[in-house]
Tab-separated table of N, CA, C and O in Angstrom:
chain	number	residue	atom	x	y	z
R	204	MET	N	0.883	-1.405	0.356
R	204	MET	CA	0.078	-0.103	-0.329
R	204	MET	C	0.714	1.481	0.097
R	204	MET	O	2.406	1.131	0.134
R	205	VAL	N	0.610	2.626	-0.623
R	205	VAL	CA	1.446	3.483	-0.877
R	205	VAL	C	0.686	4.343	-0.283
R	205	VAL	O	-0.838	4.968	-0.759
R	206	LEU	N	0.788	5.717	0.723
R	206	LEU	CA	0.256	5.880	1.351
R	206	LEU	C	0.854	7.736	1.114
R	206	LEU	O	2.191	7.798	1.133
R	207	SER	N	-0.149	8.937	1.376
R	207	SER	CA	0.773	10.454	0.232
R	207	SER	C	1.095	10.514	2.047
R	207	SER	O	0.550	9.927	2.997
R	208	ARG	N	1.883	11.554	1.468
R	208	ARG	CA	3.258	12.353	2.463
R	208	ARG	C	1.647	13.289	3.635
R	208	ARG	O	1.808	12.936	4.440
R	209	GLY	N	0.237	13.368	2.669
R	209	GLY	CA	-0.385	14.147	3.789
R	209	GLY	C	-1.324	13.319	4.837
R	209	GLY	O	-1.517	12.714	5.979
R	210	TRP	N	-2.191	11.979	4.215
R	210	TRP	CA	-2.279	10.506	4.990
R	210	TRP	C	-1.252	10.188	6.099
R	210	TRP	O	-1.150	9.687	7.144
R	211	ALA	N	0.102	10.125	5.984
R	211	ALA	CA	1.245	10.165	6.469
R	211	ALA	C	1.056	10.653	7.897
R	211	ALA	O	0.962	10.349	9.171
R	212	VAL	N	1.160	12.704	7.630
R	212	VAL	CA	0.792	13.416	8.627
R	212	VAL	C	-0.121	13.449	9.126
R	212	VAL	O	-0.160	13.090	10.502
R	213	PHE	N	-1.118	12.841	8.755
R	213	PHE	CA	-2.420	12.185	9.608
R	213	PHE	C	-2.363	11.353	10.314
R	213	PHE	O	-2.981	11.432	11.359
R	214	LEU	N	-2.116	10.236	9.950
R	214	LEU	CA	-1.304	9.187	11.045
R	214	LEU	C	-0.829	9.218	12.519
R	214	LEU	O	-0.764	9.147	13.126
R	215	VAL	N	0.289	10.248	11.918
R	215	VAL	CA	0.530	10.946	13.182
R	215	VAL	C	0.011	10.765	14.119
R	215	VAL	O	0.513	11.540	14.856
R	216	GLY	N	-0.213	12.613	13.291
R	216	GLY	CA	-1.566	13.546	14.280
R	216	GLY	C	-1.890	12.494	15.048
R	216	GLY	O	-2.140	12.694	16.314
R	217	VAL	N	-2.743	11.358	14.163
R	217	VAL	CA	-3.592	10.322	15.380
R	217	VAL	C	-2.917	10.221	16.730
R	217	VAL	O	-3.479	10.229	17.319
R	218	GLY	N	-1.277	9.514	16.556
R	218	GLY	CA	-0.631	9.106	17.462
R	218	GLY	C	-0.749	9.759	18.801
R	218	GLY	O	-0.167	9.080	19.507
R	219	ILE	N	-0.174	10.747	17.938
R	219	ILE	CA	-0.431	11.762	19.147
R	219	ILE	C	-1.431	12.125	20.064
R	219	ILE	O	-1.079	12.429	21.006
R	220	TRP	N	-2.044	12.622	19.548
R	220	TRP	CA	-3.319	12.668	19.857
R	220	TRP	C	-3.850	11.833	21.281
R	220	TRP	O	-4.320	11.527	21.851
R	221	THR	N	-3.462	10.139	21.128
R	221	THR	CA	-3.991	9.593	21.178
R	221	THR	C	-3.309	9.690	23.046
R	221	THR	O	-4.002	9.229	23.089
R	222	TRP	N	-1.724	9.931	22.180
R	222	TRP	CA	-1.057	9.905	23.813
R	222	TRP	C	-1.563	11.150	24.647
R	222	TRP	O	-0.785	11.188	25.382
R	223	VAL	N	-1.749	12.588	24.297
R	223	VAL	CA	-2.221	13.204	24.675
R	223	VAL	C	-3.427	13.075	25.340
R	223	VAL	O	-4.057	13.566	26.836
R	224	ILE	N	-4.485	12.481	25.168
R	224	ILE	CA	-6.114	12.559	25.531
R	224	ILE	C	-6.466	11.392	26.184
R	224	ILE	O	-6.291	11.300	27.618
R	225	TRP	N	-5.514	9.936	26.047
R	225	TRP	CA	-5.795	9.212	26.562
R	225	TRP	C	-5.263	9.144	28.046
R	225	TRP	O	-5.625	8.533	29.533
R	226	PRO	N	-3.823	9.306	28.538
R	226	PRO	CA	-3.240	9.458	29.260
R	226	PRO	C	-3.635	11.026	30.497
R	226	PRO	O	-4.284	10.104	32.052
R	227	ARG	N	-4.460	11.158	30.501
R	227	ARG	CA	-5.699	12.697	31.151
R	227	ARG	C	-6.614	11.719	31.246
R	227	ARG	O	-6.948	12.165	32.655
R	228	PHE	N	-7.279	11.351	30.152
R	228	PHE	CA	-8.430	10.575	30.889
R	228	PHE	C	-8.029	9.391	32.043
R	228	PHE	O	-9.128	9.115	32.576
R	229	ALA	N	-6.826	8.713	32.362
R	229	ALA	CA	-6.266	8.014	32.780
R	229	ALA	C	-6.523	8.338	33.939
R	229	ALA	O	-6.479	7.594	35.924
R	230	VAL	N	-5.829	9.676	34.081
R	230	VAL	CA	-6.152	10.286	35.772
R	230	VAL	C	-7.211	11.063	36.000
R	230	VAL	O	-7.411	10.276	37.471
R	231	ALA	N	-8.437	11.244	35.056
R	231	ALA	CA	-10.099	11.003	35.850
R	231	ALA	C	-10.550	9.956	36.016
R	231	ALA	O	-10.859	9.651	37.256
R	232	ILE	N	-10.333	8.878	35.300
R	232	ILE	CA	-10.837	7.601	35.812
R	232	ILE	C	-9.713	6.793	37.305
R	232	ILE	O	-10.718	6.668	38.318
R	233	TRP	N	-8.377	7.335	37.470
R	233	TRP	CA	-7.946	7.236	38.701
R	233	TRP	C	-8.556	7.832	40.339
R	233	TRP	O	-8.894	7.072	40.609
R	234	GLN	N	-9.063	8.904	39.460
R	234	GLN	CA	-9.569	9.961	40.808
R	234	GLN	C	-11.064	10.112	41.006
R	234	GLN	O	-11.437	10.595	41.596
R	235	ASP	N	-11.801	9.019	40.287
R	235	ASP	CA	-13.510	9.169	40.013
R	235	ASP	C	-13.876	7.912	41.624
R	235	ASP	O	-13.190	6.986	41.454
R	236	PRO	N	-13.938	8.217	42.047
R	236	PRO	CA	-14.150	7.381	43.041
R	236	PRO	C	-15.094	5.880	43.250
R	236	PRO	O	-15.058	4.631	43.761
R	237	ARG	N	-15.816	6.302	41.877
R	237	ARG	CA	-16.143	4.713	41.772
R	237	ARG	C	-14.863	4.048	41.072
R	237	ARG	O	-15.896	2.306	40.736
R	238	SER	N	-14.339	3.659	40.827
R	238	SER	CA	-13.063	3.573	40.829
R	238	SER	C	-12.739	2.259	41.973
R	238	SER	O	-12.112	2.034	41.570
R	239	TRP	N	-13.310	3.099	43.370
R	239	TRP	CA	-12.937	2.266	44.371
R	239	TRP	C	-13.867	1.988	45.591
R	239	TRP	O	-14.748	2.163	45.124
R	240	ALA	N	-13.443	0.341	45.681
R	240	ALA	CA	-14.809	-0.175	46.709
R	240	ALA	C	-14.466	0.946	47.425
R	240	ALA	O	-16.040	0.622	48.298
R	241	SER	N	-14.005	1.369	48.042
R	241	SER	CA	-14.536	1.960	49.369
R	241	SER	C	-14.800	3.615	49.359
R	241	SER	O	-15.320	4.183	49.762
R	242	GLY	N	-14.534	4.097	47.871
R	242	GLY	CA	-15.309	5.520	47.351
R	242	GLY	C	-14.342	6.081	48.030
R	242	GLY	O	-14.929	7.184	47.263
R	243	THR	N	-13.298	6.560	48.026
R	243	THR	CA	-11.917	6.552	48.808
R	243	THR	C	-10.691	6.077	47.369
R	243	THR	O	-10.491	5.627	47.224
R	244	VAL	N	-10.645	7.980	47.010
R	244	VAL	CA	-9.284	7.319	45.697
R	244	VAL	C	-8.277	6.728	46.030
R	244	VAL	O	-7.641	7.243	47.455
R	245	ALA	N	-7.826	5.400	45.571
R	245	ALA	CA	-6.555	4.084	45.514
R	245	ALA	C	-6.404	4.156	47.435
R	245	ALA	O	-5.743	3.254	47.402
R	246	ASP	N	-7.962	3.520	47.428
R	246	ASP	CA	-8.488	3.060	49.167
R	246	ASP	C	-9.040	1.716	48.816
R	246	ASP	O	-10.096	2.304	48.579
R	247	GLY	N	-8.947	0.874	49.178
R	247	GLY	CA	-9.492	-0.889	48.441
R	247	GLY	C	-9.717	-1.289	47.634
R	247	GLY	O	-8.431	-0.486	47.320
R	248	ALA	N	-10.199	-1.835	46.861
R	248	ALA	CA	-10.033	-3.466	46.344
R	248	ALA	C	-10.803	-2.022	44.662
R	248	ALA	O	-11.839	-0.986	44.982
R	249	ALA	N	-9.763	-1.810	43.580
R	249	ALA	CA	-10.490	-1.913	41.940
R	249	ALA	C	-11.862	-2.293	42.030
R	249	ALA	O	-12.169	-3.441	42.150
R	250	THR	N	-12.513	-1.459	41.398
R	250	THR	CA	-13.902	-1.614	40.777
R	250	THR	C	-14.357	-2.119	39.616
R	250	THR	O	-13.108	-2.459	38.638
R	251	SER	N	-14.586	-2.566	38.842
R	251	SER	CA	-14.828	-3.191	37.792
R	251	SER	C	-14.911	-1.944	36.867
R	251	SER	O	-14.375	-2.266	35.728
R	252	PHE	N	-15.590	-0.500	37.207
R	252	PHE	CA	-15.691	0.334	36.273
R	252	PHE	C	-13.704	1.014	36.191
R	252	PHE	O	-13.513	1.479	35.345
R	253	LEU	N	-13.685	0.563	37.282
R	253	LEU	CA	-12.057	0.571	37.162
R	253	LEU	C	-11.075	0.209	36.065
R	253	LEU	O	-10.555	0.870	35.028
R	254	TRP	N	-11.048	-1.412	36.021
R	254	TRP	CA	-10.358	-2.283	34.964
R	254	TRP	C	-11.034	-2.722	33.600
R	254	TRP	O	-10.000	-2.446	32.643
R	255	VAL	N	-12.580	-1.834	32.895
R	255	VAL	CA	-12.969	-1.655	31.697
R	255	VAL	C	-12.388	-0.765	31.429
R	255	VAL	O	-11.764	-0.531	30.137
R	256	HIS	N	-12.395	0.424	32.666
R	256	HIS	CA	-12.016	1.133	31.553
R	256	HIS	C	-10.291	1.051	31.148
R	256	HIS	O	-9.954	1.842	30.452
R	257	ALA	N	-9.395	0.760	32.211
R	257	ALA	CA	-8.166	0.766	32.255
R	257	ALA	C	-7.503	-0.094	30.697
R	257	ALA	O	-6.307	0.165	30.446
R	258	LEU	N	-8.408	-2.119	31.092
R	258	LEU	CA	-9.217	-1.719	29.508
R	258	LEU	C	-8.597	-1.174	27.880
R	258	LEU	O	-8.127	-1.311	27.493
R	259	LEU	N	-9.128	0.101	28.900
R	259	LEU	CA	-9.993	0.265	27.502
R	259	LEU	C	-9.176	1.811	27.171
R	259	LEU	O	-8.428	1.426	25.714
R	260	ILE	N	-8.264	1.887	27.904
R	260	ILE	CA	-7.133	2.941	27.753
R	260	ILE	C	-5.766	2.629	26.813
R	260	ILE	O	-5.194	2.161	26.257
R	261	ALA	N	-5.872	1.382	27.951
R	261	ALA	CA	-3.980	0.160	27.247
R	261	ALA	C	-4.759	0.218	25.520
R	261	ALA	O	-3.492	-0.260	24.608
R	262	ALA	N	-5.866	0.018	25.105
R	262	ALA	CA	-6.114	-0.412	23.980
R	262	ALA	C	-6.336	0.506	22.679
R	262	ALA	O	-5.716	0.387	22.226
R	263	SER	N	-6.719	1.950	23.448
R	263	SER	CA	-6.420	2.453	22.378
R	263	SER	C	-4.903	3.232	22.615
R	263	SER	O	-4.086	3.575	21.428
R	264	LEU	N	-4.559	2.790	23.482
R	264	LEU	CA	-2.895	3.801	23.401
R	264	LEU	C	-1.961	2.321	22.694
R	264	LEU	O	-1.227	3.257	21.868
R	265	ALA	N	-2.267	1.494	22.352
R	265	ALA	CA	-1.315	0.655	21.620
R	265	ALA	C	-2.368	0.413	20.013
R	265	ALA	O	-1.004	0.557	19.966
R	266	ILE	N	-3.447	0.705	20.294
R	266	ILE	CA	-3.368	0.872	18.509
R	266	ILE	C	-3.016	2.676	17.810
R	266	ILE	O	-2.848	2.769	16.872
R	267	GLY	N	-3.044	3.164	19.021
R	267	GLY	CA	-2.991	5.097	18.583
R	267	GLY	C	-1.344	5.098	18.061
R	267	GLY	O	-0.801	5.341	17.342
R	268	THR	N	-0.577	4.133	19.163
R	268	THR	CA	0.694	3.896	19.512
R	268	THR	C	1.102	3.208	17.915
R	268	THR	O	2.051	3.562	17.257
R	269	THR	N	0.218	2.354	17.345
R	269	THR	CA	0.514	1.232	15.742
R	269	THR	C	0.427	2.916	15.185
R	269	THR	O	1.276	2.302	14.102
R	270	VAL	N	-0.495	3.068	14.629
R	270	VAL	CA	-1.258	4.065	13.593
R	270	VAL	C	0.068	5.323	13.609
R	270	VAL	O	0.790	5.516	12.764
R	271	GLY	N	0.264	5.692	14.625
R	271	GLY	CA	1.414	7.032	14.334
R	271	GLY	C	3.010	5.707	14.125
R	271	GLY	O	3.324	6.801	13.580
R	272	VAL	N	3.573	4.783	14.098
R	272	VAL	CA	4.265	4.363	13.902
R	272	VAL	C	4.042	4.474	12.277
R	272	VAL	O	5.411	4.029	11.948
R	273	LEU	N	2.819	3.959	11.501
R	273	LEU	CA	2.529	3.081	10.581
R	273	LEU	C	3.179	5.114	9.531
R	273	LEU	O	3.350	4.955	8.417
R	274	GLY	N	2.362	5.917	10.802
R	274	GLY	CA	2.480	7.039	9.686
R	274	GLY	C	3.911	7.250	9.573
R	274	GLY	O	4.294	8.254	8.390
R	275	ILE	N	4.982	7.576	10.755
R	275	ILE	CA	5.927	7.477	10.506
R	275	ILE	C	7.342	6.890	9.315
R	275	ILE	O	7.603	6.771	8.445
R	276	ARG	N	6.411	5.748	9.352
R	276	ARG	CA	7.106	4.715	8.230
R	276	ARG	C	6.581	5.592	7.045
R	276	ARG	O	7.182	4.759	5.601
R	277	ALA	N	5.385	5.548	6.900
R	277	ALA	CA	4.288	5.648	5.788
R	277	ALA	C	5.666	7.330	5.512
R	277	ALA	O	6.061	7.773	3.699
R	278	TRP	N	5.914	8.419	5.945
R	278	TRP	CA	5.919	9.828	5.833
R	278	TRP	C	7.739	9.292	5.380
R	278	TRP	O	8.159	9.632	3.964
R	279	PHE	N	8.132	8.249	6.233
R	279	PHE	CA	10.004	7.627	5.320
R	279	PHE	C	10.335	7.058	4.104
R	279	PHE	O	10.673	7.240	2.521
R	280	ALA	N	8.622	6.692	3.547
R	280	ALA	CA	8.803	5.683	2.817
R	280	ALA	C	8.384	6.928	0.953
R	280	ALA	O	8.950	6.953	0.119
R	281	ALA	N	7.430	7.682	1.917
R	281	ALA	CA	6.830	8.744	0.660
R	281	ALA	C	8.129	9.314	0.494
R	281	ALA	O	8.821	9.615	-0.472
R	282	ARG	N	9.317	9.830	0.866
R	282	ARG	CA	10.577	10.117	1.647
R	282	ARG	C	11.268	9.580	0.442
R	282	ARG	O	12.171	10.185	-0.897
R	283	ARG	N	11.294	8.260	0.702
R	283	ARG	CA	12.187	7.568	-0.679
R	283	ARG	C	11.979	7.892	-1.451
R	283	ARG	O	12.418	7.837	-3.032
R	284	ARG	N	10.402	7.408	-2.213
R	284	ARG	CA	9.799	6.963	-3.278
R	284	ARG	C	10.058	8.426	-4.119
R	284	ARG	O	10.576	9.120	-4.861
R	285	GLN	N	10.497	9.838	-3.471
R	285	GLN	CA	10.264	10.854	-4.053
R	285	GLN	C	11.907	11.316	-4.959
R	285	GLN	O	12.384	11.943	-5.677
R	286	ALA	N	12.930	11.051	-3.769
R	286	ALA	CA	14.204	11.177	-4.372
R	286	ALA	C	14.790	9.532	-4.824
R	286	ALA	O	15.370	10.729	-5.285
R	287	ALA	N	13.794	8.939	-5.245
R	287	ALA	CA	14.556	8.272	-6.307
R	287	ALA	C	13.533	8.829	-7.420
R	287	ALA	O	13.061	9.293	-7.972
């Protein structure tokens, strides 16, 4: 598959966006009283609310990283094609 530089930049942007947004969301979930059985942050057992969101965040970061890496690879491939 051949991607243009524009699409490569878009993919890199999506990867960066993912790493800007999801860690902030993770902090918000960690500080949410619904994440803890006692209702106090970081006190007691983690609830399913925390675990489900942690899995969502981990999956999103993995996908975002993959998309960003593909964008970087596409950018360099476009540079090599242009130089040839």
